[in-house]
Coordinates of C-alpha atoms in Angstrom, one line a residue:
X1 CA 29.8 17.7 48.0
X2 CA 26.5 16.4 50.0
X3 CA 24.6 18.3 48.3
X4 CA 25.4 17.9 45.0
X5 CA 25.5 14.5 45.6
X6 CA 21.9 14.7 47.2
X7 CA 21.0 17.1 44.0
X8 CA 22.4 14.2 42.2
X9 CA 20.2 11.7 43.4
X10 CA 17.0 13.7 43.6
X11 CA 16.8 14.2 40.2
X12 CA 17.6 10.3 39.1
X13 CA 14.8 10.0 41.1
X14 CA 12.6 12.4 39.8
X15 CA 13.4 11.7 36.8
X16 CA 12.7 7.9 37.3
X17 CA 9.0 8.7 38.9
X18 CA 8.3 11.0 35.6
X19 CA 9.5 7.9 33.2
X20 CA 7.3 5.7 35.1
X21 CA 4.6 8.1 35.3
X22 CA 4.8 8.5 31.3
X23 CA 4.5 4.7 31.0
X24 CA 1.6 4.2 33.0
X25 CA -1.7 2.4 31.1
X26 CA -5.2 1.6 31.8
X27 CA -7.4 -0.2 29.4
X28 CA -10.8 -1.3 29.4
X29 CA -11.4 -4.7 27.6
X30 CA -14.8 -6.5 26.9
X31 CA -16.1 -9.0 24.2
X32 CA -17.3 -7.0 21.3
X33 CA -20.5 -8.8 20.9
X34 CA -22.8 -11.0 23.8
X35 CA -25.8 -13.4 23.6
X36 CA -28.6 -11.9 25.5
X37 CA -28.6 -14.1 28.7
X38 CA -25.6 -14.5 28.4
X39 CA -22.5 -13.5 31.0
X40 CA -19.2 -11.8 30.0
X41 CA -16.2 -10.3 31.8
X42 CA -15.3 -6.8 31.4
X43 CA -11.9 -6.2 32.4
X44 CA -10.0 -3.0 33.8
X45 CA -6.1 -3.2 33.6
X46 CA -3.2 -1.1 35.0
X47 CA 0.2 -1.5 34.8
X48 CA 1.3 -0.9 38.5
X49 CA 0.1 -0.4 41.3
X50 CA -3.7 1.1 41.0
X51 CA -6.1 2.0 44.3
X52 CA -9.4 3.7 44.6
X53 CA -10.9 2.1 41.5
X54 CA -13.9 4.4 40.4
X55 CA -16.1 2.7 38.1
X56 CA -19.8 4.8 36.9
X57 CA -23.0 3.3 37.4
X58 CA -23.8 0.3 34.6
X59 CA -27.1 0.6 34.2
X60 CA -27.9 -1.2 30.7
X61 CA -25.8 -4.4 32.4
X62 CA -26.6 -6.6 35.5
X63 CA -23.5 -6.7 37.8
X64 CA -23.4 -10.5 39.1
X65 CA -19.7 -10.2 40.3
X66 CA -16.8 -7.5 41.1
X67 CA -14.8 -5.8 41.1
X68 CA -12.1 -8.6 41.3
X69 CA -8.7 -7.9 41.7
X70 CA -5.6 -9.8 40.7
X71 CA -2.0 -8.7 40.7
X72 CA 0.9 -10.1 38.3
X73 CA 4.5 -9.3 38.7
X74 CA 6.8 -9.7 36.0
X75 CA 10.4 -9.4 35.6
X76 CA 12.7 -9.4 32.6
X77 CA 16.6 -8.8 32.0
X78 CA 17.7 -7.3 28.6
X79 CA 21.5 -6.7 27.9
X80 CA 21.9 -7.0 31.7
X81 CA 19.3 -4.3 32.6
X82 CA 16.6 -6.1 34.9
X83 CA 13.3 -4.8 35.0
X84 CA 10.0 -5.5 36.6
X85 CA 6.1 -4.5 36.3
X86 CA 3.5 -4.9 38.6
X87 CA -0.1 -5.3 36.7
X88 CA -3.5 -5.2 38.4
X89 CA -6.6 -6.1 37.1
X90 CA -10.1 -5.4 37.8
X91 CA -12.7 -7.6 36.8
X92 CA -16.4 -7.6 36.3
X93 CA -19.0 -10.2 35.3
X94 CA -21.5 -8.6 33.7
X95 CA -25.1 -9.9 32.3
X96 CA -27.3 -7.9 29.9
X97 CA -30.5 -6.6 30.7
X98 CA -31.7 -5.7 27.0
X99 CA -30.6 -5.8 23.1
X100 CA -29.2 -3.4 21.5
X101 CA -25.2 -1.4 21.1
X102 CA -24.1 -0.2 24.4
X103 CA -21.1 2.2 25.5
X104 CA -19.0 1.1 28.9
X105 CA -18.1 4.4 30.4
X106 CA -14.8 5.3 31.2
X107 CA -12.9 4.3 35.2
X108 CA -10.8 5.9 36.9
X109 CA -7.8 4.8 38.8
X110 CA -5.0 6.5 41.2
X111 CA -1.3 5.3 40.7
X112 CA 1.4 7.0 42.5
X113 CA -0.8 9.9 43.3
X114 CA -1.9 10.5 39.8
X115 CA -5.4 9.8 38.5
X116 CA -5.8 7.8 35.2
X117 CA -8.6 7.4 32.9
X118 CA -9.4 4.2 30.8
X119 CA -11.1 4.1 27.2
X120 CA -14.9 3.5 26.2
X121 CA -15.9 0.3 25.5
X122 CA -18.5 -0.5 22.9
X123 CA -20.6 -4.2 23.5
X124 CA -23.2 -5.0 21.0
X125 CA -25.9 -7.4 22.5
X126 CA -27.5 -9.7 20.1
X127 CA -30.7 -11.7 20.7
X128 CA -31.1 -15.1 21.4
X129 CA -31.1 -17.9 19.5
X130 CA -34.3 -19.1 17.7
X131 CA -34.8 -22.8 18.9
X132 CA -35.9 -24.1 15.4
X133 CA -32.8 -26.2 13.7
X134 CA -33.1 -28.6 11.2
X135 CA -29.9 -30.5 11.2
X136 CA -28.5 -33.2 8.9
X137 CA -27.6 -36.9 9.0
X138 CA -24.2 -35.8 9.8
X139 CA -25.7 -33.6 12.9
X140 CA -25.0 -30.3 11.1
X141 CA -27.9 -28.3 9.9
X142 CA -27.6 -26.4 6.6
X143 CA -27.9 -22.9 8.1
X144 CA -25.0 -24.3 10.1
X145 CA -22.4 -23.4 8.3
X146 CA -22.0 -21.5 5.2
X147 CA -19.7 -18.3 3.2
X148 CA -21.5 -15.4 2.0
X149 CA -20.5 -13.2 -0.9
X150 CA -21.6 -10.0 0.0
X151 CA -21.6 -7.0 -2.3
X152 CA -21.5 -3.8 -1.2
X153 CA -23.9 -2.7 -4.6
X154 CA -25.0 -4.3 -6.9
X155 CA -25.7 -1.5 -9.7
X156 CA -22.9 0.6 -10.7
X157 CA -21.5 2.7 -13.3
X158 CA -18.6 1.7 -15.4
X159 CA -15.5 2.0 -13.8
X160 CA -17.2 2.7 -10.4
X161 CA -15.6 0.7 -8.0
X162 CA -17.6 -1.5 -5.3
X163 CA -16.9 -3.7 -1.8
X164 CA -17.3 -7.7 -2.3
X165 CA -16.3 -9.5 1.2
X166 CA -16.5 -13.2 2.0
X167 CA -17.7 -13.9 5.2
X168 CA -17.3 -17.8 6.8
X169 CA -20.8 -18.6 9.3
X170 CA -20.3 -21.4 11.9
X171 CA -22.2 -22.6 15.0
X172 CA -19.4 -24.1 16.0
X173 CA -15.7 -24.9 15.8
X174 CA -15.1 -25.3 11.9
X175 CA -12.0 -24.5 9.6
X176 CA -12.1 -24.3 6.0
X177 CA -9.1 -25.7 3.2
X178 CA -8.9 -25.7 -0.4
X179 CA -10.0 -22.2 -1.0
X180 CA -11.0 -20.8 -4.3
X181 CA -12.3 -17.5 -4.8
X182 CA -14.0 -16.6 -7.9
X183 CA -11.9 -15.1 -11.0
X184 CA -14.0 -11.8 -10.9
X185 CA -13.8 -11.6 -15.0
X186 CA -14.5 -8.6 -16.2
X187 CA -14.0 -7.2 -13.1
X188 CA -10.2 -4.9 -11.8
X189 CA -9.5 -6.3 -8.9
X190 CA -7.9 -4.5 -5.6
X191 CA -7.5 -6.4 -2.5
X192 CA -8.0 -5.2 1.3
X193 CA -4.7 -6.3 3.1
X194 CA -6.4 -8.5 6.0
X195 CA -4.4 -9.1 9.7
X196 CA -3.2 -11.9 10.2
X197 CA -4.2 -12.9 13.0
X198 CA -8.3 -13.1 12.0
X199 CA -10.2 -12.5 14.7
X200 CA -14.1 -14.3 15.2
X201 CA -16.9 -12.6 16.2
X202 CA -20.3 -13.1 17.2
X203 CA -23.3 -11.9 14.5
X204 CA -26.8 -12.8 14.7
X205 CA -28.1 -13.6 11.0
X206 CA -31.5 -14.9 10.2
X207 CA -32.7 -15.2 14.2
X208 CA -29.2 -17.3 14.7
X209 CA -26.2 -16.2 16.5
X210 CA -22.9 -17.5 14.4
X211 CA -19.1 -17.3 14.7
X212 CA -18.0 -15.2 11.8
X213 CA -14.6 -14.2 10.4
X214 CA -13.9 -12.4 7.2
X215 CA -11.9 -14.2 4.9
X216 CA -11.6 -11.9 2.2
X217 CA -12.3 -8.3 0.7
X218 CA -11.7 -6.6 -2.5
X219 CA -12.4 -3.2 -4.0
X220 CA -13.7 -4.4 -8.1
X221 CA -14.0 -1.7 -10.9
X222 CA -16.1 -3.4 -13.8
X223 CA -14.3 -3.1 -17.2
X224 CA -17.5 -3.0 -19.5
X225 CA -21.2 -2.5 -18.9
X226 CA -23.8 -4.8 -18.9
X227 CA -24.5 -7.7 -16.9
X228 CA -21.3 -9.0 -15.4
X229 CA -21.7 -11.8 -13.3
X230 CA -19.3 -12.6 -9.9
X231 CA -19.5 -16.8 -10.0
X232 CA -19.5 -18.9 -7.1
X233 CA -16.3 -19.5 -4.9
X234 CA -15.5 -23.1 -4.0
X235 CA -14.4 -23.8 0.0
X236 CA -13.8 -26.8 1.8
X237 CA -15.1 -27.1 5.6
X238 CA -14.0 -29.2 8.8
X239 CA -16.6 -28.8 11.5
X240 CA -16.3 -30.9 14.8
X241 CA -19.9 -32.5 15.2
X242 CA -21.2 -34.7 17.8
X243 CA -21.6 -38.3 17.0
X244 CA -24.9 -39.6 15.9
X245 CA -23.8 -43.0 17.5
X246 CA -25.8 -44.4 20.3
X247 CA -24.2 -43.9 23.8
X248 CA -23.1 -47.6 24.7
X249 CA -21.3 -46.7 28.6
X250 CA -21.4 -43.6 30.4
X251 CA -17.4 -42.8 30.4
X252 CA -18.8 -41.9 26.2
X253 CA -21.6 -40.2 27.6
X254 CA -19.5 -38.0 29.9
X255 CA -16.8 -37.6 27.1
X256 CA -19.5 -35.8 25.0
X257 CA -17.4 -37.9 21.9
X258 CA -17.1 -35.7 18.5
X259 CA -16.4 -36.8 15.2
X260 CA -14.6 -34.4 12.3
X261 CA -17.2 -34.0 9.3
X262 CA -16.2 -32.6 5.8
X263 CA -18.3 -30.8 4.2
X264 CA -18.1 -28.6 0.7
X265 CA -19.4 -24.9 0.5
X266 CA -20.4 -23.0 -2.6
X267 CA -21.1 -19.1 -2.1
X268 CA -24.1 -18.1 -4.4
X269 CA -23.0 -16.0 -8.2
X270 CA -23.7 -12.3 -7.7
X271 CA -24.8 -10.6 -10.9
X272 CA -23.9 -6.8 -10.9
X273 CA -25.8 -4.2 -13.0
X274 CA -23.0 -2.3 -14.9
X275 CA -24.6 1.2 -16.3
X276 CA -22.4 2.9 -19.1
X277 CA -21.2 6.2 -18.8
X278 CA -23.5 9.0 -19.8
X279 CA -23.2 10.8 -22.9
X280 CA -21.7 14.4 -23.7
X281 CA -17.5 12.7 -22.5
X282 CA -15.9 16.2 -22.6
X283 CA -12.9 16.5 -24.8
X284 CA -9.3 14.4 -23.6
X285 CA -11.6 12.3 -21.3
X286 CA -9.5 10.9 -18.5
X287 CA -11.1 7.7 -17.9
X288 CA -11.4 8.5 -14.5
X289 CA -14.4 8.1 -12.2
X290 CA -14.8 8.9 -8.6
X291 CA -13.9 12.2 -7.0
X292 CA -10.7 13.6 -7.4
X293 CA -8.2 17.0 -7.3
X294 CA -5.6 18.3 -9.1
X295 CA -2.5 20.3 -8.6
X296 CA 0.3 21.6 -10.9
X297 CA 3.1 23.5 -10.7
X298 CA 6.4 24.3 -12.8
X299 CA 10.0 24.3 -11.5
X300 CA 11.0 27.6 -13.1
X301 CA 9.4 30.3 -15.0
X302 CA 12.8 31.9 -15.9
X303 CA 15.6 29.7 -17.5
X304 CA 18.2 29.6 -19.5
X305 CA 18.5 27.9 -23.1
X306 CA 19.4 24.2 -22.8
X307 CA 18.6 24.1 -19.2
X308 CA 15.6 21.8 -18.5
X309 CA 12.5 22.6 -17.1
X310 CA 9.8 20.5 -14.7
X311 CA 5.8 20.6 -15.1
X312 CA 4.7 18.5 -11.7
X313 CA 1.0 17.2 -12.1
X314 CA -0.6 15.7 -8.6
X315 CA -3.8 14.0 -9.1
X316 CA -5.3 12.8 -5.8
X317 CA -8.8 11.4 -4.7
X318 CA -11.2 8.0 -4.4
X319 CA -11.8 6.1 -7.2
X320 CA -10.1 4.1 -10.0
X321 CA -6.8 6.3 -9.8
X322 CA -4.6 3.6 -11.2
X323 CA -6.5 3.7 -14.5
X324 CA -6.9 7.6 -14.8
X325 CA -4.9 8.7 -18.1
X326 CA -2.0 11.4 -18.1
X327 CA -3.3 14.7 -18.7
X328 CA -2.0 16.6 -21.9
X329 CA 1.0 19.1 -21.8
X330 CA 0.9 20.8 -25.1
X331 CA 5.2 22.3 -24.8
X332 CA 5.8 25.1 -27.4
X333 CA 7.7 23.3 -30.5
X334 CA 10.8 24.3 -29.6
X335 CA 11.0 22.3 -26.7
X336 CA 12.5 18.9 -26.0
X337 CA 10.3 16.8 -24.2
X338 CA 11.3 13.4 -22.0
X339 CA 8.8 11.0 -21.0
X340 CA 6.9 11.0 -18.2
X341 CA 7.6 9.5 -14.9
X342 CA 4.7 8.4 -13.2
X343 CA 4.4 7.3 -9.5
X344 CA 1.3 6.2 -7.9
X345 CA 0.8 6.2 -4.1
X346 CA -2.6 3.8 -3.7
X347 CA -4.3 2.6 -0.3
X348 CA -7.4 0.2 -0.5
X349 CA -9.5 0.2 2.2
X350 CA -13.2 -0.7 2.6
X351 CA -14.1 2.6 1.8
X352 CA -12.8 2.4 -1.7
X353 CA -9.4 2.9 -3.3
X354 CA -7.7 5.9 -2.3
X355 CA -4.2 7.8 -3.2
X356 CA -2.5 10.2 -5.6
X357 CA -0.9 10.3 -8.6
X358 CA 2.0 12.0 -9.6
X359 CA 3.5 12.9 -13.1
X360 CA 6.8 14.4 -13.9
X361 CA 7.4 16.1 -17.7
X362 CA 11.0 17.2 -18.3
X363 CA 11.3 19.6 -20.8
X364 CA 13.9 21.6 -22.6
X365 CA 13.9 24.5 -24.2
X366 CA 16.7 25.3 -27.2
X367 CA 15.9 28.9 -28.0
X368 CA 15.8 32.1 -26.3
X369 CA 12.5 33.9 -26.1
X370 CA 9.1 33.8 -24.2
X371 CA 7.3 31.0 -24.5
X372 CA 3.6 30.1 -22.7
X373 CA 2.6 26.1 -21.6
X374 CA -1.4 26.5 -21.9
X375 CA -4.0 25.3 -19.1
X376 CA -3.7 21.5 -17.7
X377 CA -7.3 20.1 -18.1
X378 CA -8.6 16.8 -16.2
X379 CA -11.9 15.4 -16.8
X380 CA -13.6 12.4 -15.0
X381 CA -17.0 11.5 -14.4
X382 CA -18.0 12.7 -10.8
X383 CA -19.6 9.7 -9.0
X384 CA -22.0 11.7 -6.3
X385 CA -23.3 14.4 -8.9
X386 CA -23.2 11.6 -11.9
X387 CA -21.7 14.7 -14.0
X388 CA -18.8 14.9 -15.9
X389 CA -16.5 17.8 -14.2
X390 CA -13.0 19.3 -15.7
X391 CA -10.0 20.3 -13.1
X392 CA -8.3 23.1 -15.4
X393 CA -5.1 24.7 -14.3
X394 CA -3.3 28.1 -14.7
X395 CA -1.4 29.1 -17.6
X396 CA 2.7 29.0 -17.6
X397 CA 4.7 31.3 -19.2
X398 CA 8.0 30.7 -19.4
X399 CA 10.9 33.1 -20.3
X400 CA 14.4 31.5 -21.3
X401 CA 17.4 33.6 -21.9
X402 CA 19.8 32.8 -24.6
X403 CA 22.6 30.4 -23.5
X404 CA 26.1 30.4 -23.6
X405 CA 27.6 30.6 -27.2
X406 CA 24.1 31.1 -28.3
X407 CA 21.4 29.5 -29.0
X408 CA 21.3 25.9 -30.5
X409 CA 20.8 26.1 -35.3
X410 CA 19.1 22.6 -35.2
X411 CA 17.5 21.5 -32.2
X412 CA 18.6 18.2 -31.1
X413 CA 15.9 15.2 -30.0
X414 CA 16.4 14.0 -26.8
X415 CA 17.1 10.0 -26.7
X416 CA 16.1 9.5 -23.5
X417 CA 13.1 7.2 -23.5
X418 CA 13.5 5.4 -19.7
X419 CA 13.5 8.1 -17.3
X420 CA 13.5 6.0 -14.2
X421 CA 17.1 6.6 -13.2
X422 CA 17.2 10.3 -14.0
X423 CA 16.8 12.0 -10.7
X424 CA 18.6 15.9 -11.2
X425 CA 18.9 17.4 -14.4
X426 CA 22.0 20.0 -14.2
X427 CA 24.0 18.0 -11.5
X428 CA 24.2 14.2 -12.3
X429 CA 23.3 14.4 -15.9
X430 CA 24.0 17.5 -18.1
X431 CA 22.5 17.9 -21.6
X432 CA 25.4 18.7 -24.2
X433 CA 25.3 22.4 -25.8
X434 CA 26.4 22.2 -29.0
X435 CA 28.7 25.7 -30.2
X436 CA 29.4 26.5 -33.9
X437 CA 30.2 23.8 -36.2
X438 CA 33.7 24.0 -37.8
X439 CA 33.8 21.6 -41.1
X440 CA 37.3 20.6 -42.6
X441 CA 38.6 21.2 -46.1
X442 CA 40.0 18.4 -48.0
X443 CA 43.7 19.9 -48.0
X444 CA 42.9 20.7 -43.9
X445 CA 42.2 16.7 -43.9
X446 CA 45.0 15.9 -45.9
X447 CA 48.2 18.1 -44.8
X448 CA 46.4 19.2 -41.3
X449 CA 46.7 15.6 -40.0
X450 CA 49.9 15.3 -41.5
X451 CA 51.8 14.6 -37.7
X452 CA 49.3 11.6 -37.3
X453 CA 49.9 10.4 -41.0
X454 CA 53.9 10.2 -40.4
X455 CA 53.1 7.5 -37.6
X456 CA 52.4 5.4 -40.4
X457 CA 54.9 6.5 -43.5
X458 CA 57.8 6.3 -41.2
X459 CA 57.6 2.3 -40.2
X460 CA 56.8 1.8 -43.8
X461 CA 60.1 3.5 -45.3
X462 CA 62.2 1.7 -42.8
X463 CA 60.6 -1.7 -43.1
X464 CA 61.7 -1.1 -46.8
X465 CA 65.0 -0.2 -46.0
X466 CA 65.3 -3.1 -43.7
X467 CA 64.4 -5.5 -46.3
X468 CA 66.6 -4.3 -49.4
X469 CA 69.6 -4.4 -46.9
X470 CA 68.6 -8.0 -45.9
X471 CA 68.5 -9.0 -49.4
X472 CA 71.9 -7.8 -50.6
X473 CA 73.6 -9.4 -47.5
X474 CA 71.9 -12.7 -48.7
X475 CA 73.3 -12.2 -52.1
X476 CA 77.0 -11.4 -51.0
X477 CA 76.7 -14.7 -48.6
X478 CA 76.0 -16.6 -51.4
X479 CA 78.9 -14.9 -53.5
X480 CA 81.0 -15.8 -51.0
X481 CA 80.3 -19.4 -50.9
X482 CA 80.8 -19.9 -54.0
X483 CA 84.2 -18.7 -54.4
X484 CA 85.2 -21.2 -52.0

């Protein structure tokens, strides 16, 4: 019994050390982007209890402090189950010797006898700040704060789709209000989903280091050719500035005092180049252009009469896949033929607009025979050759057997013309097979339905009956009353 219970308890604790072991993460952390001359902390963090730090020579940076360590203890309860974590952190302050994009190598760490390894860390260093400014009345300088439309090109072909981002500069602490983007006419719009949480970061334009945060980014695939023109967004700006008032005591020197200052920003109109499509469309021209693949397959080459059949087409790639038309399914002529469900799976990132696109033909044939569904064809206009190319599939031959009481003498039209509930043909929903027509003869109408025309003759007759008796009792009442 000891030494189960010890066995017991070894491997709770076992277990316990392997959980904790699992859980165990350290992270390197340092501002993306510095100011020459300009300190910054980079930041090694563990969550419990790290020793024998190893850290590889910096030799792009100037150590002026660390490693410093500090240790945080936490503790939580959750549905009565209390637990704690003991966090250390390392910490460096760091100066940069040159300009230019740097990699932090990775530390190392022991905790509980096992040796952990952090993550890179990348730190741009911009140069410093040009000392020119030519400021305002209102103490902010023109290049001080200011949105700028940027386009990723600005000559494309029809339908080829393009990066526009809106980027907000600031030298200092500003927020914007009233935001209006352009309308982007002419233009199909897809938007980049942005966090929420924007974060700023430090970008040195024109000789200036700014505060920037991107406020918007869309993916736009012009609708005609020619010159189509992106006009100016509208924004509305608070900055904090410092006031232009003379100092009158020194508690408003020491105070530094600010005031708020409004100001309105206009982004600049964009005019985009927009080249037609060459010449020589192939025939059944998708409209699509970009890059993309196609795959096709049939649920079953062998069926029976009145059973239904599915042609799956899968069209995936980068480019305007929303807009790309339905390729052609030429079914033999004895086939009924549904409409097409279409799904579109589409993900818009800053590298265009990316996905697939899936269409589902339902189709069913009424005779017995051997039938063929010729080659699926897909033509776009390929956007790094600047060719027109055709995806072309195989051929399908079908053979259907003739069904049960044989096959159908006139073939009856599907009226099905929403498809978005159908989901199994043969299981939910069956198609109704039609067997040979029996027409009835007049005398079969007449005396073969002669047990549902009775249900009718019979309350008649004795509805008569009922009144010629009430009659005559009226009349011998009346007789009656008279002889008295």
């Amino acid at each position: 019994m000891r030494k189960f219970v010890f066995l017991f308890f070894l491997l709770i604790s076992t277990g316990y050390v392997i959980y904790a072991q699992n859980n165990i993460t350290f992270k390197a952390s340092a501002p993306e982007a510095v100011v020459m001359g300009q300190q910054f902390r980079l930041a090694y963090t563990v969550n419990g209890d790290g020793k024998e730090l190893r850290v590889p020579d910096i030799a792009d940076f100037q150590v002026l402090m660390g490693p410093s360590p500090s240790v945080s203890h936490s503790t939580s309860i959750v549905n009565g189950k209390m637990t704690s974590e003991t966090t250390t952190t390392y910490t460096y302050i760091l100066m940069p010797r040159k300009e230019g994009t740097f990699t932090l190598p990775q530390a190392q760490i022991k905790v509980n006898n096992s040796n952990y390894t952090s993550n890179t860390v990348t730190v741009k260093v911009l140069p410093a700040d040009q000392t020119a400014n030519d400021e305002s009345a209102s103490g902010i300088g023109k290049d001080d704060l200011f949105i700028r439309m940027i386009v990723s090109k600005s000559s494309v072909y029809e339908q080829e789709g393009f990066l526009v981002t809106f980027k907000f500069y600031a030298r200092g602490n500003a927020g914007l209000s009233n935001i209006k983007f352009p309308e982007f006419e002419g233009f199909l719009v897809q938007d980049i989903e942005q966090p929420q949480d924007k974060q700023w970061s430090l970008e040195n334009y024109n000789g200036k280091n700014y505060r920037t945060v991107v406020l918007k980014q869309s993916i736009l695939f012009p609708q005609r050719s020619g010159k189509l023109t992106i006009e100016a967004g509208q924004f509305d700006a608070v900055v904090q500035a410092r006031s232009q008032q003379r100092v009158q005591s020194f508690f408003e020197e020491f105070f530094d005092s600010h005031r708020e200052v409004r100001k309105e920003l206009k982004t600049s109109p964009v005019t985009i180049d927009v080249k037609p499509l060459p010449s020589g469309r192939p025939a059944g021209f998708s409209g699509g252009v970009g890059e993309f693949t196609m795959k096709t397959s049939l649920s079953s080459d062998q069926v029976k009469a009145n059973d239904a059949i599915t042609v799956k087409i899968d069209i995936s790639g980068t480019g305007n896949i929303r807009l790309v038309k339905n390729p052609e399914v030429i079914f033999p002529n004895d086939f009924d033929v549904l409409d097409p469900k279409v799904e579109t799976n589409i993900r818009t990132t800053i590298a265009g607009t990316t996905g697939n696109k899936t269409i589902e033909y339902i189709a069913i044939p009424r005779y017995g025979g051997d039938f063929e569904i010729p080659a699926i064809k897909l033509s776009y206009f390929d956007i790094k050759t600047q060719t027109y190319k055709t995806l072309t599939s195989d051929a399908y031959k079908i053979h259907v057997e003739r069904g049960e009481g044989g096959d159908v003498s006139n073939p009856v039209v599907s009226n099905f013309t929403n498809r978005e509930n159908v989901k199994i043909l043969g299981q939910d929903i069956r198609f109704i097979k039609i067997k040979k027509v029996h027409f009835l003869s007049r005398e079969e109408m007449l005396f073969g339905s002669l047990p549902y025309i009775m249900w009718y003759i019979i309350p008649a007759i004795l509805f008569i009956i009922f009144f010629i008796l009430y009659r005559k009792q009226i009349n011998e009442n009346s007789d009656l009353a008279l002889v008295r």
